[in-house]
Short mmCIF file of C-alpha atoms in Angstrom, two decimals:
data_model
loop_
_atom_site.label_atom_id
_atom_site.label_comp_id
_atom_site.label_asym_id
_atom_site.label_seq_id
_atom_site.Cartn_x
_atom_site.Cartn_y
_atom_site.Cartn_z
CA UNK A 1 23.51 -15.67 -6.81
CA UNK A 2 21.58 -14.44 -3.69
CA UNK A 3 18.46 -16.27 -2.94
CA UNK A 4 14.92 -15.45 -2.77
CA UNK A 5 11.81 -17.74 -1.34
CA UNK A 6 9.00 -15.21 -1.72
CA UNK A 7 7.20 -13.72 -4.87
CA UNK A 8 9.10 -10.25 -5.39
CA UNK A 9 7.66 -7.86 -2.86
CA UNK A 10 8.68 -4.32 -2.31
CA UNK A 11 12.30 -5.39 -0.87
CA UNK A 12 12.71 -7.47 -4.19
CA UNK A 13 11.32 -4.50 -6.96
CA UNK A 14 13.85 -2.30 -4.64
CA UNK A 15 16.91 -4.62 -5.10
CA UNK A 16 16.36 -4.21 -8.67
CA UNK A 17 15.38 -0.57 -8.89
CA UNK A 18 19.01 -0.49 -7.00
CA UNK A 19 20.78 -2.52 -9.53
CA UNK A 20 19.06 -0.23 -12.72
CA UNK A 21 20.47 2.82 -11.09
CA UNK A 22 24.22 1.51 -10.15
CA UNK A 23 24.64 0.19 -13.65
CA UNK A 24 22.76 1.96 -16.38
CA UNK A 25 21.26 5.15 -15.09
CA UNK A 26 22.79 8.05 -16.66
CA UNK A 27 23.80 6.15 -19.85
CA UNK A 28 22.38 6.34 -23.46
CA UNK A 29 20.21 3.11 -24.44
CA UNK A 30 21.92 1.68 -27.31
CA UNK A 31 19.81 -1.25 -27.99
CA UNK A 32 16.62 -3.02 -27.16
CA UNK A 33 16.47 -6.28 -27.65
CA UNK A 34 14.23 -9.63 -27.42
CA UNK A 35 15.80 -13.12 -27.61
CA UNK A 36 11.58 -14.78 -28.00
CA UNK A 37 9.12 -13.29 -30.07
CA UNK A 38 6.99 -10.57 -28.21
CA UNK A 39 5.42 -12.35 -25.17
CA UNK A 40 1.45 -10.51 -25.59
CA UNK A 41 0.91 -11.88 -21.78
CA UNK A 42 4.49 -10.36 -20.37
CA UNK A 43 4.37 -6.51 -22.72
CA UNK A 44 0.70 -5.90 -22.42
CA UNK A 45 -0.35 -3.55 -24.77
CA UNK A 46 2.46 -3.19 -26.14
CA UNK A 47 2.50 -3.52 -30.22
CA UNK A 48 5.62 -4.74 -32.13
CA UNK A 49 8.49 -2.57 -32.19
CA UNK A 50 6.93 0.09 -29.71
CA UNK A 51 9.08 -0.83 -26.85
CA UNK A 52 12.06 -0.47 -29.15
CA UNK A 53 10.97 3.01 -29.96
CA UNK A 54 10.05 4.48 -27.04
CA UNK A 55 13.90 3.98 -25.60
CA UNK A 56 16.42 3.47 -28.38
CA UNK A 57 18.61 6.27 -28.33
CA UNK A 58 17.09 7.77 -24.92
CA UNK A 59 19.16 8.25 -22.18
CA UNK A 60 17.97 6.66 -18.94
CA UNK A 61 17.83 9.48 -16.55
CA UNK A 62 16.82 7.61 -13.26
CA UNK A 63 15.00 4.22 -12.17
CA UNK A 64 11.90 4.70 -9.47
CA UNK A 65 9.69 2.64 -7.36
CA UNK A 66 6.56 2.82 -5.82
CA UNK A 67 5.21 -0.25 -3.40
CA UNK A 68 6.02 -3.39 -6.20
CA UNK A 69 5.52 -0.87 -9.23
CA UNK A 70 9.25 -0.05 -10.68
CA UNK A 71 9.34 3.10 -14.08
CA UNK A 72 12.13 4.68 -15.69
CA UNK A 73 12.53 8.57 -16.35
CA UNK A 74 14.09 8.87 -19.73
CA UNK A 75 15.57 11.58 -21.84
CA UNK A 76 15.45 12.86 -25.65
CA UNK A 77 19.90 13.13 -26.18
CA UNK A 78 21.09 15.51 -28.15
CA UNK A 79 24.26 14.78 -30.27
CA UNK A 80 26.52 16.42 -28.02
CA UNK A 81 25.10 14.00 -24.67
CA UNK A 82 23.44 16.97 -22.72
CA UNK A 83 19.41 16.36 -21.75
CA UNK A 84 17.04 18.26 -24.14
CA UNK A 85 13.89 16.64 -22.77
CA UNK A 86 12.71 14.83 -19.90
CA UNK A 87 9.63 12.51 -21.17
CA UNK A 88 8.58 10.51 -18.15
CA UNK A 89 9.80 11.70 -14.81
CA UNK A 90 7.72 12.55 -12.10
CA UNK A 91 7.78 16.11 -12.74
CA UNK A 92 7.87 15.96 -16.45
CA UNK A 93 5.25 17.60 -18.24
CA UNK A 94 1.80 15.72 -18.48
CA UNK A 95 1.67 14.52 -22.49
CA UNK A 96 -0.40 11.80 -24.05
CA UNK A 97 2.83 11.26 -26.01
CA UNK A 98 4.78 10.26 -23.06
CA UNK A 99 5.76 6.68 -23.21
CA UNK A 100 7.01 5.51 -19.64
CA UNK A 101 8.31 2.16 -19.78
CA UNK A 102 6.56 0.42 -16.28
CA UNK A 103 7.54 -3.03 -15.14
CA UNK A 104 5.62 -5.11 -12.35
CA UNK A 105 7.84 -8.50 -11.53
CA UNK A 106 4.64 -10.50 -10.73
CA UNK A 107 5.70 -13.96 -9.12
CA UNK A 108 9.15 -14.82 -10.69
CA UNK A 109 10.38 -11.38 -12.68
CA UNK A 110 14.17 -9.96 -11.98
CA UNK A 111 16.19 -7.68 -13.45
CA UNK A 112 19.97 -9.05 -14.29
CA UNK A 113 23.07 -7.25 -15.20
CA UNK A 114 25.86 -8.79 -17.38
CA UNK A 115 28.21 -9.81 -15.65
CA UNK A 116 26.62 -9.18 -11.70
CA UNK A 117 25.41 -11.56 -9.48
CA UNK A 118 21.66 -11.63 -9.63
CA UNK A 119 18.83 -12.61 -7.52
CA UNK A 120 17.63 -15.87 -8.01
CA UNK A 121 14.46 -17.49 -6.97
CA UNK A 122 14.08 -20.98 -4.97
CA UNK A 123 10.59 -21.62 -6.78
CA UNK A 124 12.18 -20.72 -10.28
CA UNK A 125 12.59 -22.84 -12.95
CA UNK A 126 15.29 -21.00 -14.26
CA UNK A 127 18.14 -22.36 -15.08
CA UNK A 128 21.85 -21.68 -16.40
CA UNK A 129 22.00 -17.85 -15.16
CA UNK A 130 25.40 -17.85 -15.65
CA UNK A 131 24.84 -17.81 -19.84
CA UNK A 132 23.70 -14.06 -21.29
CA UNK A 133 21.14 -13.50 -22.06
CA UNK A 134 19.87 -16.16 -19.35
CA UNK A 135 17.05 -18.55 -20.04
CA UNK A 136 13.75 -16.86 -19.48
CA UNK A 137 14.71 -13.31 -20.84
CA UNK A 138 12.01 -11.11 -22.42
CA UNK A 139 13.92 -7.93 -22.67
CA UNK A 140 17.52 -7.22 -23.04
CA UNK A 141 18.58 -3.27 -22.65
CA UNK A 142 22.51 -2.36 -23.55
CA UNK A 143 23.42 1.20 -22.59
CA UNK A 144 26.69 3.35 -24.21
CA UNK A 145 29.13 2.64 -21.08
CA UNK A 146 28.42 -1.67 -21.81
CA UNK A 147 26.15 -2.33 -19.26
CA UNK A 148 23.29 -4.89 -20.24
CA UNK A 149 20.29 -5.51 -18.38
CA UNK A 150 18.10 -8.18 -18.83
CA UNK A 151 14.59 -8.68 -17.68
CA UNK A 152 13.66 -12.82 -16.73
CA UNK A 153 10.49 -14.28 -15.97
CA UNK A 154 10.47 -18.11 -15.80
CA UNK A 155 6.57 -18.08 -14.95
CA UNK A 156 5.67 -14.66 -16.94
CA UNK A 157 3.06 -13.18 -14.14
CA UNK A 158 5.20 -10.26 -14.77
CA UNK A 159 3.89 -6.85 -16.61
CA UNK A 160 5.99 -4.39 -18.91
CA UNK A 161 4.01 -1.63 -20.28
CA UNK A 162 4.30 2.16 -21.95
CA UNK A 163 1.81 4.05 -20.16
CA UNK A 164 1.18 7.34 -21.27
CA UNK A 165 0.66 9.29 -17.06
CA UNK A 166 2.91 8.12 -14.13
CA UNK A 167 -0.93 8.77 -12.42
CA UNK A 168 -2.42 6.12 -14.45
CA UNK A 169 -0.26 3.51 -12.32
CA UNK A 170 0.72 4.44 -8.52
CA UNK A 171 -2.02 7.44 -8.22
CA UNK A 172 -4.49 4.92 -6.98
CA UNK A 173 -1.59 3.62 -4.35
CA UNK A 174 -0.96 4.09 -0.75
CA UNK A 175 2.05 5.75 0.53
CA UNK A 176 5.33 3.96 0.43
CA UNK A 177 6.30 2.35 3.76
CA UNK A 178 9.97 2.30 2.76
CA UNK A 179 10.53 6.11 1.77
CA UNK A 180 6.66 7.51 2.81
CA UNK A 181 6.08 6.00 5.92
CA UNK A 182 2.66 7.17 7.77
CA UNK A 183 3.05 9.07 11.03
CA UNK A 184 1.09 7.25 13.99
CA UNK A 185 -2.46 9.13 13.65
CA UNK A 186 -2.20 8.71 9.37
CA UNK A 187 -1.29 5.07 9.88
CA UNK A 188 -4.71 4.63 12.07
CA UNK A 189 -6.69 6.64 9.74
CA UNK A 190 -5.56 4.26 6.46
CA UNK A 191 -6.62 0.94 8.45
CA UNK A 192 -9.16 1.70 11.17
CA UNK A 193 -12.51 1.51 8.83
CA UNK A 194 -11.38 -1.19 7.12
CA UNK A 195 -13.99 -3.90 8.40
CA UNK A 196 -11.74 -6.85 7.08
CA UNK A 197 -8.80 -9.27 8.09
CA UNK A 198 -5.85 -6.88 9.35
CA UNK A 199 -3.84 -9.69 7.14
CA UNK A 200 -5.69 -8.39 4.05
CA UNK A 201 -5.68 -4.61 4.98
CA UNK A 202 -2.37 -4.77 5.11
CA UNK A 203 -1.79 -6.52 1.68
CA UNK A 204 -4.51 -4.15 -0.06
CA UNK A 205 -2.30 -1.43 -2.41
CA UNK A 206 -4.58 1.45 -2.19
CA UNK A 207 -4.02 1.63 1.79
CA UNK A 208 -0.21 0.77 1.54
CA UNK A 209 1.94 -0.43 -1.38
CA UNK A 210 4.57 -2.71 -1.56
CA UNK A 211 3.46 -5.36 1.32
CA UNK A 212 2.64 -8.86 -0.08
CA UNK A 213 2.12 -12.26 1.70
CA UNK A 214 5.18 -12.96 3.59
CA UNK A 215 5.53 -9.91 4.53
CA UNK A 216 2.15 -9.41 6.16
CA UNK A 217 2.95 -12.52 8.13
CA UNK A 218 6.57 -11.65 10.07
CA UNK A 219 4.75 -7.92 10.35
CA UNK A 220 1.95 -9.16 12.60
CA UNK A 221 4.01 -11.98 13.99
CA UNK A 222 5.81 -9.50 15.22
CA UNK A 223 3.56 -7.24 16.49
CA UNK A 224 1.51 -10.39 17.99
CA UNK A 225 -1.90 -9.41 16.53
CA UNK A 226 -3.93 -12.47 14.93
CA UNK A 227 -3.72 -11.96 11.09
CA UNK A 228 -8.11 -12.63 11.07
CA UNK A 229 -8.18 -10.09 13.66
CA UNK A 230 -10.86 -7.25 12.11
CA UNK A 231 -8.66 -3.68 10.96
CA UNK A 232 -11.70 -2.07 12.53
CA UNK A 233 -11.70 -3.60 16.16
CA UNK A 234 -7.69 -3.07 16.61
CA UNK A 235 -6.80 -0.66 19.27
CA UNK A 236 -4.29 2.20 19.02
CA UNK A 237 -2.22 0.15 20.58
CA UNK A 238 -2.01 -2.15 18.28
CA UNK A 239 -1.88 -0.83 15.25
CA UNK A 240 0.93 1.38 17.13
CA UNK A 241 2.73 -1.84 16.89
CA UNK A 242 2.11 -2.93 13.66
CA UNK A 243 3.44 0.20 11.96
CA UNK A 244 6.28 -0.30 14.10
CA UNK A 245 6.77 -3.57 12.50
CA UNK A 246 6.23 -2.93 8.90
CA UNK A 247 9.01 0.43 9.21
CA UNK A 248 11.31 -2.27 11.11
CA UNK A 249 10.74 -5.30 8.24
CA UNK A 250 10.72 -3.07 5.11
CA UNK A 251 13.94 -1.20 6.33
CA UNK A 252 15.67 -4.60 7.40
CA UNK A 253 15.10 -6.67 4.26
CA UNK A 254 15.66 -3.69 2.21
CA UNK A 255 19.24 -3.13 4.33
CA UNK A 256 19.81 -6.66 2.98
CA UNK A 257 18.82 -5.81 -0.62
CA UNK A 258 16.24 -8.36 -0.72
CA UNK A 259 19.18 -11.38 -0.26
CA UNK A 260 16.88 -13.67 2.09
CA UNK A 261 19.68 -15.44 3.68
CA UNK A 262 20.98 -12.49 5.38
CA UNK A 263 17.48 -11.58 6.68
CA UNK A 264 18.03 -12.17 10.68
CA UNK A 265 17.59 -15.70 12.07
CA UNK A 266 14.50 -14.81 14.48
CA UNK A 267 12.48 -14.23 11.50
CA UNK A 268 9.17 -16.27 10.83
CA UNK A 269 10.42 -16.20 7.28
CA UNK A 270 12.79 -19.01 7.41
CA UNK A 271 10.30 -21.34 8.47
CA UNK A 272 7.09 -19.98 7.18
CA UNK A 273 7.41 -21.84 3.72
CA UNK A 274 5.79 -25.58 2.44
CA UNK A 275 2.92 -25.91 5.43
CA UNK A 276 5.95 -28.01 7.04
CA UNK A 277 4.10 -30.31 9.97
CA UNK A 278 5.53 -29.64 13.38
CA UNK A 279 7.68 -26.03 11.94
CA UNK A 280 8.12 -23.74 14.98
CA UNK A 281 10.05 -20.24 15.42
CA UNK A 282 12.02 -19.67 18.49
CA UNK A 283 10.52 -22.67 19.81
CA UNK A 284 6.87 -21.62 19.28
CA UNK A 285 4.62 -24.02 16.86
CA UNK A 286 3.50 -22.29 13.98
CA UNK A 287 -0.17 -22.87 12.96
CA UNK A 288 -1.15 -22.31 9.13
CA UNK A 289 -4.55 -20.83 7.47
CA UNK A 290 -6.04 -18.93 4.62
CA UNK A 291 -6.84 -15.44 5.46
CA UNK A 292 -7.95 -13.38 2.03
CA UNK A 293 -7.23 -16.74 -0.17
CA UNK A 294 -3.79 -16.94 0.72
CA UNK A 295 -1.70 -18.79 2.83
CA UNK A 296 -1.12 -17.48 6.08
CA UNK A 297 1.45 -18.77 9.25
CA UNK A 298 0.97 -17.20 12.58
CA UNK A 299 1.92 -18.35 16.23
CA UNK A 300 -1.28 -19.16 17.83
CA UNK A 301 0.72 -19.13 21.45
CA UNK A 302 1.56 -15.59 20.63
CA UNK A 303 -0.64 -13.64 18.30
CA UNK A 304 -4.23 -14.17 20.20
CA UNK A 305 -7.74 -13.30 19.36
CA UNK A 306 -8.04 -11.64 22.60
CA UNK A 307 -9.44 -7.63 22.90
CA UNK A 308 -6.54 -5.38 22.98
CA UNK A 309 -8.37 -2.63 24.12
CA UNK A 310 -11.28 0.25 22.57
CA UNK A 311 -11.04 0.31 18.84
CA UNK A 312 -9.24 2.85 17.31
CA UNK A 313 -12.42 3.84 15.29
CA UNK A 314 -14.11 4.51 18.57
CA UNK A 315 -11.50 6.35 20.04
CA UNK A 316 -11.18 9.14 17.19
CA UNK A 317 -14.84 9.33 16.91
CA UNK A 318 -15.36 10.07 20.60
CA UNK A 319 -17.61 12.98 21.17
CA UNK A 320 -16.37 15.48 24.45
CA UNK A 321 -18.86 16.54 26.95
CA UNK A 322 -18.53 19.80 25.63
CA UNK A 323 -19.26 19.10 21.92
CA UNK A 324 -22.18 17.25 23.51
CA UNK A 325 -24.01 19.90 25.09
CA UNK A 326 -23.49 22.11 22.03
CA UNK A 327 -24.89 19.34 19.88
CA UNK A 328 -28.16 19.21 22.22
CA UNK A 329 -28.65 23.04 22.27
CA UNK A 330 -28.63 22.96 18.61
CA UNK A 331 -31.14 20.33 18.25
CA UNK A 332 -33.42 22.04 20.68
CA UNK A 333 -32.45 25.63 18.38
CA UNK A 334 -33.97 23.66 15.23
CA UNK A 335 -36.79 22.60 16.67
CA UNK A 336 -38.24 26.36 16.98
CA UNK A 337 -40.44 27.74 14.15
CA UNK A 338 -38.21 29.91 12.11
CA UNK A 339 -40.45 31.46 9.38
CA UNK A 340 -44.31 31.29 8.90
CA UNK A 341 -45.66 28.12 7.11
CA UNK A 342 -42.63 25.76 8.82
CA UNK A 343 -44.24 23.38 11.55
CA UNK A 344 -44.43 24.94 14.56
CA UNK A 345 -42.12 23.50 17.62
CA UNK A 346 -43.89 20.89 19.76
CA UNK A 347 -45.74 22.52 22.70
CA UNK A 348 -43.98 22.07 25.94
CA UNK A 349 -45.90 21.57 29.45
CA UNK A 350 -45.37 24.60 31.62
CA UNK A 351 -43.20 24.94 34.30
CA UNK A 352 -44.98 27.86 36.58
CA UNK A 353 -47.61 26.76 39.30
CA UNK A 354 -51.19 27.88 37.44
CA UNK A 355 -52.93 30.98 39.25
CA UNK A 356 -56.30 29.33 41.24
CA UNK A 357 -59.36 30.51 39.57
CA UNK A 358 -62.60 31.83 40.98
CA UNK A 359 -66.20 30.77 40.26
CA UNK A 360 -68.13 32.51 37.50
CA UNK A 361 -70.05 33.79 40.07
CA UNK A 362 -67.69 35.21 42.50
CA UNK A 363 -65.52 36.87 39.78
CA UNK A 364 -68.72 38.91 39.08
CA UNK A 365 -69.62 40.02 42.40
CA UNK A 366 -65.97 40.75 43.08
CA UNK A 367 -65.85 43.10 40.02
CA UNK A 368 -69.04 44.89 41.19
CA UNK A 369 -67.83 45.61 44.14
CA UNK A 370 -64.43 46.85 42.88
CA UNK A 371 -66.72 49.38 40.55
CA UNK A 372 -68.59 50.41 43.63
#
């Protein structure tokens, strides 16, 4: 079995979107099966004998993933094996009797196929893998061509549901970093206003899904930025690096399909686990805190709480001498009565020398004079 330290992430939920699509997709669902009786904290919401329904005799037309969320499309089959109906795909019609089967793998969930090695976690107590269905199974799926998946969750954090919209699920998500990675400017615009940890930005779903704790940590260990650093003081620079970091992590543990021993040996990851007193990384001691509740390791010799520079925030609000002067001739614009009955503009001292002014006298003597 490959190994796995971490909680399943989105290189884990892709591993097993992966294994979904090499052995089932494309194949008729011939049973639906579960070895325990219905598990109300693992199918939530999910009445007796729905699951069964909604995919018996259905033919599983592709397996997706968005961030740690993983769906199924699936198909009405006629008798003669064509597609008469798509019921849950992405572009499938919006119905309230859609049932799309979701699954989240919370902290210990995997998908197994007879007969394939299968990822296996170092926390788990699961045992005898080897047996089918193995201990810990909630669901067991057989398909027309043989192939049996089986979903296991020792610790049963893990969520299968029917929901009715694909919307109801990822539309409150970020963008994918693994196949809808930001450009530059969009990746500044998620995190800049975000006047928390950068740690916890970066683990928050709506601004990016798929990013979870260990993750976070070899992201900004790599691009040297404190994890309590605040999203809204980071430069451009900085957050130039970081989403250089999470496209290089995501598309190197994903290249390893989530099998943590092949993950490269420079990685915090390999040390990062247990608070271990003394652990270091290419020589450098690594320090441990809570940043957002969780457990956090971090290099203190090489991810400082030093300024790297003008927030981003500041430098894509900055205001051009230009738009400045237009600004101030506006103001001064507004500030002149425009209809009778508004308050009139303040009155402004004059800028002419005033005329000198004769003595009441004078003036009329030099106005008889002029008559004369």
């Amino acid at each position: 079995f490959s190994r796995a330290r971490a909680m399943p992430e989105l290189p884990e939920v892709e591993r097993a979107r992966r294994l979904i699509h090499d052995h089932a997709v494309g194949h008729v669902i011939t049973g639906v099966h579960r070895p325990t009786p219905l598990d109300d904290k693992v199918f939530v919401n999910v009445p007796e004998g729905a699951f069964e329904r909604a995919l018996l005799h259905k033919t599983l037309r592709e397996s997706h993933r968005h961030g740690k969320q993983l769906w199924w499309t699936l198909a009405d089959d006629d008798k003669k094996g064509g597609i008469k109906k798509e019921e849950s795909g992405e572009d499938a019609p919006s119905t309230s009797s859609a049932n799309i089967p979701m699954f989240h793998l919370g902290m210990t969930g995997a998908f197994v196929a007879r007969g394939v090695e299968g990822l296996q976690y170092y926390n788990s107590k699961a045992s005898g893998m080897g047996d089918w269905p193995p201990r810990f199974t909630k669901l067991v799926v057989t398909f027309a061509n043989g192939a049996e998946l089986a979903y296991v969750d020792p610790r049963r954090f893990g969520k299968i549901k029917l929901v009715p919209e694909l919307k109801d699920v990822i539309g409150g998500l970020g963008p994918d970093p693994y196949h809808d990675m930001p450009n530059a400017e969009d990746f500044v615009k998620l995190f800049a206003k975000r006047s928390i940890a950068i740690k916890s930005a970066l683990m928050d779903q709506k601004l990016i899904a798929g990013i979870g704790n260990w993750m976070a940590d070899e992201i900004l260990y790599r691009a040297r930025v404190h994890p309590e650093c605040r999203s809204n003081e980071l430069s451009v620079t900085q957050f130039a690096a970081i989403r250089e970091q999470v496209e290089y992590v995501v598309r190197v543990a994903c290249e390893a399909n989530s099998d943590h021993d092949l993950f490269p040996n420079d990685w915090l990851f390999h040390v990062r686990w247990g608070k271990t007193e003394g652990a270091k990384v290419n020589g450098d001691a690594i320090k441990f805190i809570e940043v957002g509740g969780r457990t956090t390791a971090y290099v203190p010799k090489l991810q400082l709480k030093t300024d790297g520079g003008p927030p981003a925030i500041a430098e894509s609000t900055k205001t051009s001498p230009t738009k400045k002067r237009q600004a101030a001739a506006a103001n001064l614009t507004s500030e002149q009565p425009t209809s009778v009955g508004r308050r009139k503009a303040p009155i402004k001292a004059s800028t002419q020398t005033p005329r000198a002014r004769l003595p009441r006298a004078a003036a009329i003597a030099a106005a008889s004079a002029l008559a004369r």
